[in-house]
mmCIF file with all atom_site columns, C-alpha atoms and ligand atoms in Angstrom:
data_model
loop_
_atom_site.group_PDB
_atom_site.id
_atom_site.type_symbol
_atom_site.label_atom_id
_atom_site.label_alt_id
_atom_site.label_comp_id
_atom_site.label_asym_id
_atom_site.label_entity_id
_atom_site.label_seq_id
_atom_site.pdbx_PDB_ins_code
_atom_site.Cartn_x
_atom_site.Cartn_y
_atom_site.Cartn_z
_atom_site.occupancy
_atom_site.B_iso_or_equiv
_atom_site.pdbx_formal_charge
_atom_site.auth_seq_id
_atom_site.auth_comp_id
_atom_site.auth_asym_id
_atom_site.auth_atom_id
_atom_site.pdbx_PDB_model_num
ATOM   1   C CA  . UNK U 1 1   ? 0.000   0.000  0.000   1.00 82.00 ? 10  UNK U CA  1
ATOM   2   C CA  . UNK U 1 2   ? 1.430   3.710  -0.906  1.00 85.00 ? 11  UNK U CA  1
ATOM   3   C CA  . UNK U 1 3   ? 1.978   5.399  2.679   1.00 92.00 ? 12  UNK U CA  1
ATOM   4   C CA  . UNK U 1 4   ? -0.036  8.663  1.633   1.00 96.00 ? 13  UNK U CA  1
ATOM   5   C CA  . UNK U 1 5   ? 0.915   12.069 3.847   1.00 98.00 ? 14  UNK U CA  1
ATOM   6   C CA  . UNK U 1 6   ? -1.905  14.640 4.772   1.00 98.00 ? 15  UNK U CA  1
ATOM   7   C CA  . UNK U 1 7   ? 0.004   17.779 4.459   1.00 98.00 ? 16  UNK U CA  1
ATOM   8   C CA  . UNK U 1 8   ? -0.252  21.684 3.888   1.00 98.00 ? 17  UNK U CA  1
ATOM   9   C CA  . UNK U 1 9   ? 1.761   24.694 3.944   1.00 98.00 ? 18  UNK U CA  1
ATOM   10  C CA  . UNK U 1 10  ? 1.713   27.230 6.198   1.00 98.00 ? 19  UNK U CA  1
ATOM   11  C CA  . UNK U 1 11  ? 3.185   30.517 8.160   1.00 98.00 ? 20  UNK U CA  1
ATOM   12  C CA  . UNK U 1 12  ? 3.704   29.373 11.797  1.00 98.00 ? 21  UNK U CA  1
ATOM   13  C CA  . UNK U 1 13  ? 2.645   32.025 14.244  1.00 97.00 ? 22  UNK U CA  1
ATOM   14  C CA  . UNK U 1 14  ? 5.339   33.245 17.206  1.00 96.00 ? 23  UNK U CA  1
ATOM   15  C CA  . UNK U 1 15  ? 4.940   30.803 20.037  1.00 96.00 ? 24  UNK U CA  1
ATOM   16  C CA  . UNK U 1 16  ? 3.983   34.273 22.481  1.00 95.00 ? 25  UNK U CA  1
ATOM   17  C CA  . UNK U 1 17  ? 1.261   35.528 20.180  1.00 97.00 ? 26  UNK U CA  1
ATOM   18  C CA  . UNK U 1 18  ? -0.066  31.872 19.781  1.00 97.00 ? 27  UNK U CA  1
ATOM   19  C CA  . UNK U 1 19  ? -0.281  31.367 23.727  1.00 97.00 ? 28  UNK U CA  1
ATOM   20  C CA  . UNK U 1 20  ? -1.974  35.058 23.811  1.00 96.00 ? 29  UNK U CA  1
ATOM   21  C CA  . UNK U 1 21  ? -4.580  34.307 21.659  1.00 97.00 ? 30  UNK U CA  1
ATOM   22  C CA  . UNK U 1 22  ? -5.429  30.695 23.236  1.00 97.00 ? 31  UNK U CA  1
ATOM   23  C CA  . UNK U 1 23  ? -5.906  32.621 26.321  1.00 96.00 ? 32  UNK U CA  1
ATOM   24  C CA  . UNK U 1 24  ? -8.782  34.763 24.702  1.00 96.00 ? 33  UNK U CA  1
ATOM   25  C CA  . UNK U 1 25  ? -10.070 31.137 23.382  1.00 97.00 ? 34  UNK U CA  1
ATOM   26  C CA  . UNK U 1 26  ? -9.848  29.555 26.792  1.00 96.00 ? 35  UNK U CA  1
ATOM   27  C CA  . UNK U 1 27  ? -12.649 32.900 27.512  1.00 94.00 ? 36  UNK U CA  1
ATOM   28  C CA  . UNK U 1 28  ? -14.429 32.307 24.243  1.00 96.00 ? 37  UNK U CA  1
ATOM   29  C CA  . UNK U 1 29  ? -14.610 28.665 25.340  1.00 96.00 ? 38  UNK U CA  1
ATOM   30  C CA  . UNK U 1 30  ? -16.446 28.888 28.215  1.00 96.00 ? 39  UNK U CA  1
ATOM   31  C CA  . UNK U 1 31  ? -19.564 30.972 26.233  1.00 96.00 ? 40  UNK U CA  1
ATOM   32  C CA  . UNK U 1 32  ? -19.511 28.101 22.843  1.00 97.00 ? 41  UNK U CA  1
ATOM   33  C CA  . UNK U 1 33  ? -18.412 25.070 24.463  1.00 97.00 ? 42  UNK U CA  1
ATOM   34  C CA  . UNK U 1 34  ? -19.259 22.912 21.574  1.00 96.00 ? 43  UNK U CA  1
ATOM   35  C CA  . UNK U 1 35  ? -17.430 24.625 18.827  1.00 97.00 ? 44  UNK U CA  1
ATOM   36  C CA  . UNK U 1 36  ? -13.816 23.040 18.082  1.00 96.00 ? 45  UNK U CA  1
ATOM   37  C CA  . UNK U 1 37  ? -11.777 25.184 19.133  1.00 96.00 ? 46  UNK U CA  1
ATOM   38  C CA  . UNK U 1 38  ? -8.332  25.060 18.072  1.00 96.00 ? 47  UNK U CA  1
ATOM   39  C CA  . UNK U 1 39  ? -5.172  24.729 21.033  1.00 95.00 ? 48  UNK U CA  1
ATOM   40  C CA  . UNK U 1 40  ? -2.886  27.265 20.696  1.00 95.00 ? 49  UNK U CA  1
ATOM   41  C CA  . UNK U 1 41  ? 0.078   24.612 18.968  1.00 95.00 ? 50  UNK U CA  1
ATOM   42  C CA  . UNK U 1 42  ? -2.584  24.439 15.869  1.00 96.00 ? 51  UNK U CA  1
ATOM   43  C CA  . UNK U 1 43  ? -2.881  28.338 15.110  1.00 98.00 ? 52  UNK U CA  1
ATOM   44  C CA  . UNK U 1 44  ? -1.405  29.245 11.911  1.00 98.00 ? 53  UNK U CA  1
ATOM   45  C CA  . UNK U 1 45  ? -1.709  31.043 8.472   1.00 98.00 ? 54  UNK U CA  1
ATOM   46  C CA  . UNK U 1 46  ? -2.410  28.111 5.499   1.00 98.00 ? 55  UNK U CA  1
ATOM   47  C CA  . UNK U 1 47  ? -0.737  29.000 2.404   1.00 98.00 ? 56  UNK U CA  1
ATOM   48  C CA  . UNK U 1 48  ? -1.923  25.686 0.756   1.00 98.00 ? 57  UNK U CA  1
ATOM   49  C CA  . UNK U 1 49  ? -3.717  22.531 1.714   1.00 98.00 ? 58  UNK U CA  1
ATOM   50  C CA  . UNK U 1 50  ? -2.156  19.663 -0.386  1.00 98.00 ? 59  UNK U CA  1
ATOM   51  C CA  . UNK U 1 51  ? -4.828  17.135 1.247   1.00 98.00 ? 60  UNK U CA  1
ATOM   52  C CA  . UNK U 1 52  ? -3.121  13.484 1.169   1.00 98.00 ? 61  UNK U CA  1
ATOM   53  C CA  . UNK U 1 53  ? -0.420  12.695 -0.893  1.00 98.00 ? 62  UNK U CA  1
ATOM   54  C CA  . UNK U 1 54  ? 2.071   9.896  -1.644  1.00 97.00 ? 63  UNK U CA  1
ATOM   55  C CA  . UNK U 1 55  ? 5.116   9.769  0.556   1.00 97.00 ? 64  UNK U CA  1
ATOM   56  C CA  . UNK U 1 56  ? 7.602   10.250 -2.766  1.00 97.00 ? 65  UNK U CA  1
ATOM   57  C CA  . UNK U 1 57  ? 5.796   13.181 -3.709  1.00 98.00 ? 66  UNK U CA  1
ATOM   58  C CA  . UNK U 1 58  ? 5.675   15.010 -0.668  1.00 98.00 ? 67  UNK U CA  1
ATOM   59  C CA  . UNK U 1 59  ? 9.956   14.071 -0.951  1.00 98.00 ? 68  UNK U CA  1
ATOM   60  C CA  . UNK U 1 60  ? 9.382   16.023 -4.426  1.00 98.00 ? 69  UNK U CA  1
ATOM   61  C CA  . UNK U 1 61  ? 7.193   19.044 -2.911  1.00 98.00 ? 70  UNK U CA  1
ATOM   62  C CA  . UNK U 1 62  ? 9.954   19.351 -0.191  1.00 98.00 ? 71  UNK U CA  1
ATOM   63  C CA  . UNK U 1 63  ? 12.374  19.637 -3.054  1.00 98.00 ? 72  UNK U CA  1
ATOM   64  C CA  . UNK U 1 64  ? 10.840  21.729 -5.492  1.00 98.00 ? 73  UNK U CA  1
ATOM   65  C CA  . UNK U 1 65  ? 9.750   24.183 -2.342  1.00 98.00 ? 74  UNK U CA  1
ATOM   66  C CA  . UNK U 1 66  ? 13.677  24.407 -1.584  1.00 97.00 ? 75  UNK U CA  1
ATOM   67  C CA  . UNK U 1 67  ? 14.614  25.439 -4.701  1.00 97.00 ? 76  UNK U CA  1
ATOM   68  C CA  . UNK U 1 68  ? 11.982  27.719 -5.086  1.00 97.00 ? 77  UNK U CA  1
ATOM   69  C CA  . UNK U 1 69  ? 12.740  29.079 -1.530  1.00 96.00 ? 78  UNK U CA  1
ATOM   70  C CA  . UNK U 1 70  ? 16.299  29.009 -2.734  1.00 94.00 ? 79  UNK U CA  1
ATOM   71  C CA  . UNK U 1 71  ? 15.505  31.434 -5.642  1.00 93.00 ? 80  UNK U CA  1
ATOM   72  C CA  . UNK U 1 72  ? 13.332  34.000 -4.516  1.00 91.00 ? 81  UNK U CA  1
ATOM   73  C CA  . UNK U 1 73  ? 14.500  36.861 -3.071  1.00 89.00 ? 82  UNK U CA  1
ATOM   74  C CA  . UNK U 1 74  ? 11.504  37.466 -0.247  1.00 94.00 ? 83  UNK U CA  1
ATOM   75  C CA  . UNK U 1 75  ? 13.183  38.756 2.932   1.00 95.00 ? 84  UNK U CA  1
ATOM   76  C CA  . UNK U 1 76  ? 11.193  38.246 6.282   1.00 97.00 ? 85  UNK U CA  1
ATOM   77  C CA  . UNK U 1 77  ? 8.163   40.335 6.515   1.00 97.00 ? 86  UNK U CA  1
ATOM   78  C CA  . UNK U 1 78  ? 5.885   41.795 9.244   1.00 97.00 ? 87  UNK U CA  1
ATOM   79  C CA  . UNK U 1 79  ? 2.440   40.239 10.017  1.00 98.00 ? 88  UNK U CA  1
ATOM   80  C CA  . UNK U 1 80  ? 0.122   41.245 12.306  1.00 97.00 ? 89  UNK U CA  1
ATOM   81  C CA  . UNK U 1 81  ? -3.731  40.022 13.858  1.00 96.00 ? 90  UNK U CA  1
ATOM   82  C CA  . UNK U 1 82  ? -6.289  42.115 12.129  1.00 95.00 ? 91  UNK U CA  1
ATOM   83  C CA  . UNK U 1 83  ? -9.777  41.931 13.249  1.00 92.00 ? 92  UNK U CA  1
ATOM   84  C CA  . UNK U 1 84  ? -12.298 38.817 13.229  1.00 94.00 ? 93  UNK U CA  1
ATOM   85  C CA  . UNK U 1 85  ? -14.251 37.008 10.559  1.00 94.00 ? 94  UNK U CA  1
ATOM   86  C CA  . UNK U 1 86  ? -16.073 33.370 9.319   1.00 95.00 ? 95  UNK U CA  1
ATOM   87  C CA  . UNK U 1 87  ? -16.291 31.601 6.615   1.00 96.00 ? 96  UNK U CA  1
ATOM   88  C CA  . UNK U 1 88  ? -19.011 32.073 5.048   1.00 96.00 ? 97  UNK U CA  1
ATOM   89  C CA  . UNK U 1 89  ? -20.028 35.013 7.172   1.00 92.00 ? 98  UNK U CA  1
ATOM   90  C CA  . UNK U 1 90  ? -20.715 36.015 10.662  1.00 88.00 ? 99  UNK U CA  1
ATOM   91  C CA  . UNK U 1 91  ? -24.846 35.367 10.349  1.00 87.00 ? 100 UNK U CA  1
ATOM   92  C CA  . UNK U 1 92  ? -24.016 31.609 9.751   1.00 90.00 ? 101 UNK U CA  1
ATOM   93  C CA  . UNK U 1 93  ? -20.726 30.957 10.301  1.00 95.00 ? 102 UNK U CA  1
ATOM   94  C CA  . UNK U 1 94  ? -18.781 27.509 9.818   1.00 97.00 ? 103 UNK U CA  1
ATOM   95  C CA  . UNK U 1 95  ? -15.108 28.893 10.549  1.00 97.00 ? 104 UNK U CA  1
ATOM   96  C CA  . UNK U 1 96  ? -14.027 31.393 13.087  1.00 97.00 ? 105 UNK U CA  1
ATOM   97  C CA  . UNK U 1 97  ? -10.676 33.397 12.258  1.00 97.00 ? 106 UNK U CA  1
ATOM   98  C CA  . UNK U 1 98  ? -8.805  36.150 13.174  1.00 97.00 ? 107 UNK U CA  1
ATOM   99  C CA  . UNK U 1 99  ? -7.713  38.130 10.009  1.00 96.00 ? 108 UNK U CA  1
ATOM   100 C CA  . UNK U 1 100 ? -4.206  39.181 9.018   1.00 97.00 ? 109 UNK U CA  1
ATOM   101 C CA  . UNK U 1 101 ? -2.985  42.825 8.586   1.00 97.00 ? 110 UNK U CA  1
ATOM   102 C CA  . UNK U 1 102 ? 0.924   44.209 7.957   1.00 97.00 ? 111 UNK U CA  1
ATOM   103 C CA  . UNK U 1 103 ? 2.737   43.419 4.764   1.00 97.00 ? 112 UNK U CA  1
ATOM   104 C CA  . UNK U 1 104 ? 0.285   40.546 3.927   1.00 95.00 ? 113 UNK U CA  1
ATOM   105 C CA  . UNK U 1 105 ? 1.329   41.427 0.309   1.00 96.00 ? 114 UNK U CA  1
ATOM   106 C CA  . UNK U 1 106 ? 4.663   39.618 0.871   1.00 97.00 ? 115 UNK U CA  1
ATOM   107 C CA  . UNK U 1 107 ? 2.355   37.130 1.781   1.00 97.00 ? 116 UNK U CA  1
ATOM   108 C CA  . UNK U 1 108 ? 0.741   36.844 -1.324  1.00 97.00 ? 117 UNK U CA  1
ATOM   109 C CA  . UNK U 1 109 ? 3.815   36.806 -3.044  1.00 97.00 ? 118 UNK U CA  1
ATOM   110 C CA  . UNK U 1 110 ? 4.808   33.683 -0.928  1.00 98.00 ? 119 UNK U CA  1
ATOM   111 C CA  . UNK U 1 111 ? 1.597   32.107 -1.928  1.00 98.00 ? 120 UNK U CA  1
ATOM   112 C CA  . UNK U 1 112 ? 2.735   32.570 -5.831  1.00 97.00 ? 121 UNK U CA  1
ATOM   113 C CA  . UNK U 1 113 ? 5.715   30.939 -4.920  1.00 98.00 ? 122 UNK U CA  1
ATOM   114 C CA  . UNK U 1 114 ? 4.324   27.805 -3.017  1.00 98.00 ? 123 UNK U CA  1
ATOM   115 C CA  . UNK U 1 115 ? 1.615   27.580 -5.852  1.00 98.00 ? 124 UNK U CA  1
ATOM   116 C CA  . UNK U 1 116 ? 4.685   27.524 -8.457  1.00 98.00 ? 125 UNK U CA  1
ATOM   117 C CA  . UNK U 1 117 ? 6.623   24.739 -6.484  1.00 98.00 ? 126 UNK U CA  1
ATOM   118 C CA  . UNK U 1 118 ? 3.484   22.458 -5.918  1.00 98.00 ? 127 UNK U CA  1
ATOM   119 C CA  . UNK U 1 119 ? 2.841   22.564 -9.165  1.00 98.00 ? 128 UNK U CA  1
ATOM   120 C CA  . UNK U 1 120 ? 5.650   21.191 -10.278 1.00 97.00 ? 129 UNK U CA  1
ATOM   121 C CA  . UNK U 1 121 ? 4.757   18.068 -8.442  1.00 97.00 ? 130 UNK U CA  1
ATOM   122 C CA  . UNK U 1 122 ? 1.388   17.832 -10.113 1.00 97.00 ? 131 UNK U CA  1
ATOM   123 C CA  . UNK U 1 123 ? -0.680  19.534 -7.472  1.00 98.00 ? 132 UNK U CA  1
ATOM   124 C CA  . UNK U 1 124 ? -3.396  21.019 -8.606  1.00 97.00 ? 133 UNK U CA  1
ATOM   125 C CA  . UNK U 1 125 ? -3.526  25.237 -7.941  1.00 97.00 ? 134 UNK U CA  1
ATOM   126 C CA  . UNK U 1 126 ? -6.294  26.406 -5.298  1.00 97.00 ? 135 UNK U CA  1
ATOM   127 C CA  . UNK U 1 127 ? -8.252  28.042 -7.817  1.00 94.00 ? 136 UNK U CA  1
ATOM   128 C CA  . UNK U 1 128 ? -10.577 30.078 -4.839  1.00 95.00 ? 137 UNK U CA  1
ATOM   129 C CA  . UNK U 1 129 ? -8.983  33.955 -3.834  1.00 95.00 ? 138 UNK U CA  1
ATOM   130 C CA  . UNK U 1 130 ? -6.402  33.447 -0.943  1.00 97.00 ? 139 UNK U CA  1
ATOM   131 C CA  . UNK U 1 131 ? -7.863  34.754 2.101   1.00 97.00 ? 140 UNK U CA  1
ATOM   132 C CA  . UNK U 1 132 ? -5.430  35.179 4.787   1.00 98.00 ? 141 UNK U CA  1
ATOM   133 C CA  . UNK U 1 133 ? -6.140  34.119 8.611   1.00 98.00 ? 142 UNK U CA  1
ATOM   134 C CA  . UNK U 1 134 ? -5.645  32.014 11.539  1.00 98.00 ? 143 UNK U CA  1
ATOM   135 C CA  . UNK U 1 135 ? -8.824  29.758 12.295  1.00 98.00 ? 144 UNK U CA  1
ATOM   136 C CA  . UNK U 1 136 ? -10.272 29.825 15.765  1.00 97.00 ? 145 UNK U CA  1
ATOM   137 C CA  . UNK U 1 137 ? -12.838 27.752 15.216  1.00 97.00 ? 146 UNK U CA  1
ATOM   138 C CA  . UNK U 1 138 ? -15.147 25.101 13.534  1.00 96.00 ? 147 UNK U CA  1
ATOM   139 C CA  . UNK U 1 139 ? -18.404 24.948 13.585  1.00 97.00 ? 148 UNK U CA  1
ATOM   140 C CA  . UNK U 1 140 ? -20.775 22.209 13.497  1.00 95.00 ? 149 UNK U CA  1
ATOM   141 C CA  . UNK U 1 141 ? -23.692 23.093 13.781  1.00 94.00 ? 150 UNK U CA  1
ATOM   142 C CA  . UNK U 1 142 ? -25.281 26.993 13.974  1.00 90.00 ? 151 UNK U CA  1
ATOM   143 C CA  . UNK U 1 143 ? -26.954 25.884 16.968  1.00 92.00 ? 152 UNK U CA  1
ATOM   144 C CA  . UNK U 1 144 ? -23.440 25.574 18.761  1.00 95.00 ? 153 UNK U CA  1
ATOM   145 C CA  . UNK U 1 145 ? -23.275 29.357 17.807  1.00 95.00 ? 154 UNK U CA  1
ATOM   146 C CA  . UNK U 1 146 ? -24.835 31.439 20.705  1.00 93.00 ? 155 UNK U CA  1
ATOM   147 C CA  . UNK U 1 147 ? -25.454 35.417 19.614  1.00 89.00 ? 156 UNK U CA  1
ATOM   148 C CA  . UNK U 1 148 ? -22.942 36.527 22.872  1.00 92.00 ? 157 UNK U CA  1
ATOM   149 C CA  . UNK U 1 149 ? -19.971 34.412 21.045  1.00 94.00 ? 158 UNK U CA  1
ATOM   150 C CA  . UNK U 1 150 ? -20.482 37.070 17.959  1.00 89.00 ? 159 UNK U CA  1
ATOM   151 C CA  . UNK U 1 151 ? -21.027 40.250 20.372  1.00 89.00 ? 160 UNK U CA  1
ATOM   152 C CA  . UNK U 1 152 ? -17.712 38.990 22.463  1.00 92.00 ? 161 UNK U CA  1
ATOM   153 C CA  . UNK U 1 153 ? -15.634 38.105 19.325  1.00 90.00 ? 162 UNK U CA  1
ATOM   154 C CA  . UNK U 1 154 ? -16.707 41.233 17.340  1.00 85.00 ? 163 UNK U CA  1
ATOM   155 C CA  . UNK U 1 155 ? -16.156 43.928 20.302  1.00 88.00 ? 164 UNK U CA  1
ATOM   156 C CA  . UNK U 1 156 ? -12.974 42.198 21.523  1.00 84.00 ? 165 UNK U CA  1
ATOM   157 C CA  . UNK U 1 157 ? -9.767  44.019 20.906  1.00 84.00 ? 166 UNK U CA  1
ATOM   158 C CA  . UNK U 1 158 ? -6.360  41.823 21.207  1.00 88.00 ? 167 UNK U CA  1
ATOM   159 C CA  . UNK U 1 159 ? -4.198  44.884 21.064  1.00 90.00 ? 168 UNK U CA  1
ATOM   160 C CA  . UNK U 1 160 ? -1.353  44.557 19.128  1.00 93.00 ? 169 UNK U CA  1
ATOM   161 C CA  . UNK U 1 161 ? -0.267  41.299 17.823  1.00 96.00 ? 170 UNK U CA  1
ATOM   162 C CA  . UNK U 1 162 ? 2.305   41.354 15.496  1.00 97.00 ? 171 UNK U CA  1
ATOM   163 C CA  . UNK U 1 163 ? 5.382   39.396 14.617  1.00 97.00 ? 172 UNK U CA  1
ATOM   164 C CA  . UNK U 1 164 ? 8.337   38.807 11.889  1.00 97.00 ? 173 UNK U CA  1
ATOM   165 C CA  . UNK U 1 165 ? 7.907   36.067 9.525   1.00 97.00 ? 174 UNK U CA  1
ATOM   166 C CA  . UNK U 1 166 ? 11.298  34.518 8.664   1.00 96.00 ? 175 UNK U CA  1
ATOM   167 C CA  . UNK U 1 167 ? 9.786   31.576 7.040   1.00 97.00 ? 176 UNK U CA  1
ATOM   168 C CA  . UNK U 1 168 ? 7.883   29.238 5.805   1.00 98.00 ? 177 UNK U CA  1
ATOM   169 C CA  . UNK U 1 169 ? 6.748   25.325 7.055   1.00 98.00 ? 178 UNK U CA  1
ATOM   170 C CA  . UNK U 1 170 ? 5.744   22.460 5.323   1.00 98.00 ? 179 UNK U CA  1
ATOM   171 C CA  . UNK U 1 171 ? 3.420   20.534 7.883   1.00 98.00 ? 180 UNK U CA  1
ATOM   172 C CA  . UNK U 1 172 ? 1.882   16.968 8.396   1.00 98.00 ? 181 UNK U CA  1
ATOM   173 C CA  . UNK U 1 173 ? -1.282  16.827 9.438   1.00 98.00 ? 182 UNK U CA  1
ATOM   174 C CA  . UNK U 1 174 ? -2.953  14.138 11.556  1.00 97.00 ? 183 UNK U CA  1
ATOM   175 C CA  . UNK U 1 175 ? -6.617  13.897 12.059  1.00 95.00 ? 184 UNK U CA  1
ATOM   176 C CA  . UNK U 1 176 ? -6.760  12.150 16.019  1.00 91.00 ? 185 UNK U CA  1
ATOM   177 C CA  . UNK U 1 177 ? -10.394 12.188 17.635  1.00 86.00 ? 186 UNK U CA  1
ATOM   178 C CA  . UNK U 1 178 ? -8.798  14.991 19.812  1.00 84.00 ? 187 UNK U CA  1
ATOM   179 C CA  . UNK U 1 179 ? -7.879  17.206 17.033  1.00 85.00 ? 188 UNK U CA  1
ATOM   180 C CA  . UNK U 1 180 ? -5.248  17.607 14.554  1.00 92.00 ? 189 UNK U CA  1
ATOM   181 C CA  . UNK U 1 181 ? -1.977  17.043 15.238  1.00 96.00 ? 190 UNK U CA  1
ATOM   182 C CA  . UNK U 1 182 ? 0.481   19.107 13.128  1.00 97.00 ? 191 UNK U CA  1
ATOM   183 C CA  . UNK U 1 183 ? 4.338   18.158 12.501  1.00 98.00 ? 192 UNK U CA  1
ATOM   184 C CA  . UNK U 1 184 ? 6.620   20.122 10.594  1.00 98.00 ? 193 UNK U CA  1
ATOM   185 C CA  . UNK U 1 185 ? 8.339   18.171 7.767   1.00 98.00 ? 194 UNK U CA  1
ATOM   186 C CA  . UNK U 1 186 ? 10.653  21.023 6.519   1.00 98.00 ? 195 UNK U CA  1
ATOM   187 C CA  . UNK U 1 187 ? 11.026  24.875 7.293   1.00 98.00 ? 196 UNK U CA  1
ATOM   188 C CA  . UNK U 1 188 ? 11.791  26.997 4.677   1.00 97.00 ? 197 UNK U CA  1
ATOM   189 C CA  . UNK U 1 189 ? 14.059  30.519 5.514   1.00 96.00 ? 198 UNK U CA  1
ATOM   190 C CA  . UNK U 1 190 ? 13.432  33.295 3.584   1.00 96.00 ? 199 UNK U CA  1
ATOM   191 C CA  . UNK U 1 191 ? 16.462  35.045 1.930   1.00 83.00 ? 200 UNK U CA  1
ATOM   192 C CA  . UNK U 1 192 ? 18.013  38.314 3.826   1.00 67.00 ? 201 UNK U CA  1
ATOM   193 C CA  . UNK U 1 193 ? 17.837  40.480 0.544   1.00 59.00 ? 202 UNK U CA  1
ATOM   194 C CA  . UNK U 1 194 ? 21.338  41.490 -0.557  1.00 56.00 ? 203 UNK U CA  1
ATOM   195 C CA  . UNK U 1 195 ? 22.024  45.533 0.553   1.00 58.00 ? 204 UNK U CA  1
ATOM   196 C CA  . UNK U 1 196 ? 23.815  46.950 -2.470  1.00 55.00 ? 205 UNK U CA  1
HETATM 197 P P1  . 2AM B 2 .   ? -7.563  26.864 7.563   1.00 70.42 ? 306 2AM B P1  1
HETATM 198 O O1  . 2AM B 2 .   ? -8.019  26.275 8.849   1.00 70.42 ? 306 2AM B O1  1
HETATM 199 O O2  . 2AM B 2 .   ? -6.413  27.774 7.726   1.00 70.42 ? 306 2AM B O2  1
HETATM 200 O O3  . 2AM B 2 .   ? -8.667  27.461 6.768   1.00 70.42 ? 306 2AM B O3  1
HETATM 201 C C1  . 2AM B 2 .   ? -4.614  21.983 7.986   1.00 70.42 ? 306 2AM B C1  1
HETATM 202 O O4  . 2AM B 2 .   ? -5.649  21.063 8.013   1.00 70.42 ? 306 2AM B O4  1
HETATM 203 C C2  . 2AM B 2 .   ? -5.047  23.260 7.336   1.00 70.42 ? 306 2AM B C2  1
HETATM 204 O O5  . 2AM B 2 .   ? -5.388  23.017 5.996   1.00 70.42 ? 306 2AM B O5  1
HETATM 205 C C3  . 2AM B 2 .   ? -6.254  23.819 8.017   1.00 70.42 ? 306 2AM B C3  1
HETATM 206 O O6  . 2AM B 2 .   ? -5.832  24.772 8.932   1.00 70.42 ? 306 2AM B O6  1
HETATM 207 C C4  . 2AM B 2 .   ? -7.117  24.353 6.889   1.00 70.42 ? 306 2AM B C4  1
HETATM 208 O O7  . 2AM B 2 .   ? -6.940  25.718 6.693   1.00 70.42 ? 306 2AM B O7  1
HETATM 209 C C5  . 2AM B 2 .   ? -6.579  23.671 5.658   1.00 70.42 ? 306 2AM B C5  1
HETATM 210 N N1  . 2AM B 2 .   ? -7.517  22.673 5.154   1.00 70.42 ? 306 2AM B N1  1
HETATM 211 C C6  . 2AM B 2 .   ? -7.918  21.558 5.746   1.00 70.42 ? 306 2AM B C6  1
HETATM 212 N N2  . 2AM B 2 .   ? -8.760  20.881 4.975   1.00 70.42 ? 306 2AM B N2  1
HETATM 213 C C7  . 2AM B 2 .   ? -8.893  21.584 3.843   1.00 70.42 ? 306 2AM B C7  1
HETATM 214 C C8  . 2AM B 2 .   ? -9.619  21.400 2.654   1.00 70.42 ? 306 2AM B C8  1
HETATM 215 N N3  . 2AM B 2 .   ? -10.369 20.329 2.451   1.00 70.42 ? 306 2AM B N3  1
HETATM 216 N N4  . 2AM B 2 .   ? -9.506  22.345 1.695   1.00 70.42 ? 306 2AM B N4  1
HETATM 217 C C9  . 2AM B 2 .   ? -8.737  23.428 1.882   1.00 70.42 ? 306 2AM B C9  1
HETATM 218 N N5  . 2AM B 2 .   ? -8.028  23.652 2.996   1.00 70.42 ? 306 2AM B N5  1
HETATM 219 C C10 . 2AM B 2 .   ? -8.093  22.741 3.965   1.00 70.42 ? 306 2AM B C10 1
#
């Protein structure tokens, strides 16, 4: 049987920003008890979900995304939390996330970059606009949602989260009953651009 990899990647978020905004989802917790919530190791930006692939080609991706790392002349870049959202929309929503503000478009440059190296493996482009954020939440059911989650989550300021991103990760995903667990395969640095 081909041993098949469930795998994305993604911009990790600083370990400090990550614990501060699990603390405002231990709060949030307490008023939607039913949504899944994500712990604060899981909180990141995707870049691109590759879903499962074969072991050799994931070796590939890992390859091509070094060389394409290798090439590019991205230097790190500032990110920071900007406001709350869902997916599809606040009125129904099925995912919770905090948005993403600073240079995000480095960030969209990066994207072009990860598209470019996946598909050299054969992975297929995301075809739908890329959306930056960090998911929160998941919701299964609109019932879970109670109308105080949106008031809190809308009126809540964070204050200033922002950090420097100096790379990018290449992460496994495993789906346990407790969540997903997420293991980096392969970091990617960007390049300090040369100062003429
Ligand atoms: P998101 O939560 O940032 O929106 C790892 O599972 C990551 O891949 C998740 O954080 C999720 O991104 C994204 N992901 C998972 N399943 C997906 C799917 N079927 N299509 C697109 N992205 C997916």
């Amino acid at each position: 049987m081909v041993e098949v990899v469930r795998c994305f990647i993604c911009v990790e978020l600083e370990e400090k920003i990550r614990k501060k905004i699990s603390r405002w989802i231990d709060e949030l917790k307490i008023l939607a008890p039913r949504l899944k919530w994500v712990s604060w190791e899981g909180l990141h930006i995707t870049l691109k979900f590759c879903g499962e692939i074969s072991l050799s080609k994931v070796i590939k991706l890992e390859n091509a995304l070094q060389d394409a790392f290798a090439r590019e002349t991205i230097g790190p870049f500032d990110l920071e939390i900007a406001g709350v959202g869902a997916f599809p929309g606040l009125r129904e929503p099925r995912v919770l996330w905090l948005g993403i503000g600073g240079e995000e478009d480095q960030l969209v440059r990066i994207v072009e970059v990860v598209e470019g190296a996946a598909e050299v493996v054969g992975l297929e482009r995301e075809h739908r606009p890329f959306h930056p954020h960090v998911t929160i939440a998941r919701v299964k059911s609109p019932s879970d949602v109670p109308v105080d989650l949106i008031r809190t989550i809308s009126d809540h300021d964070l204050g200033q989260l922002s950090w420097k991103v100096n790379g990018v990760t290449l992460m496994k995903s495993e789906l346990k009953r407790t969540g997903s667990i997420y293991t980096p395969i392969a970091k990617y640095h960007l390049n300090q651009p040369e100062v003429s």
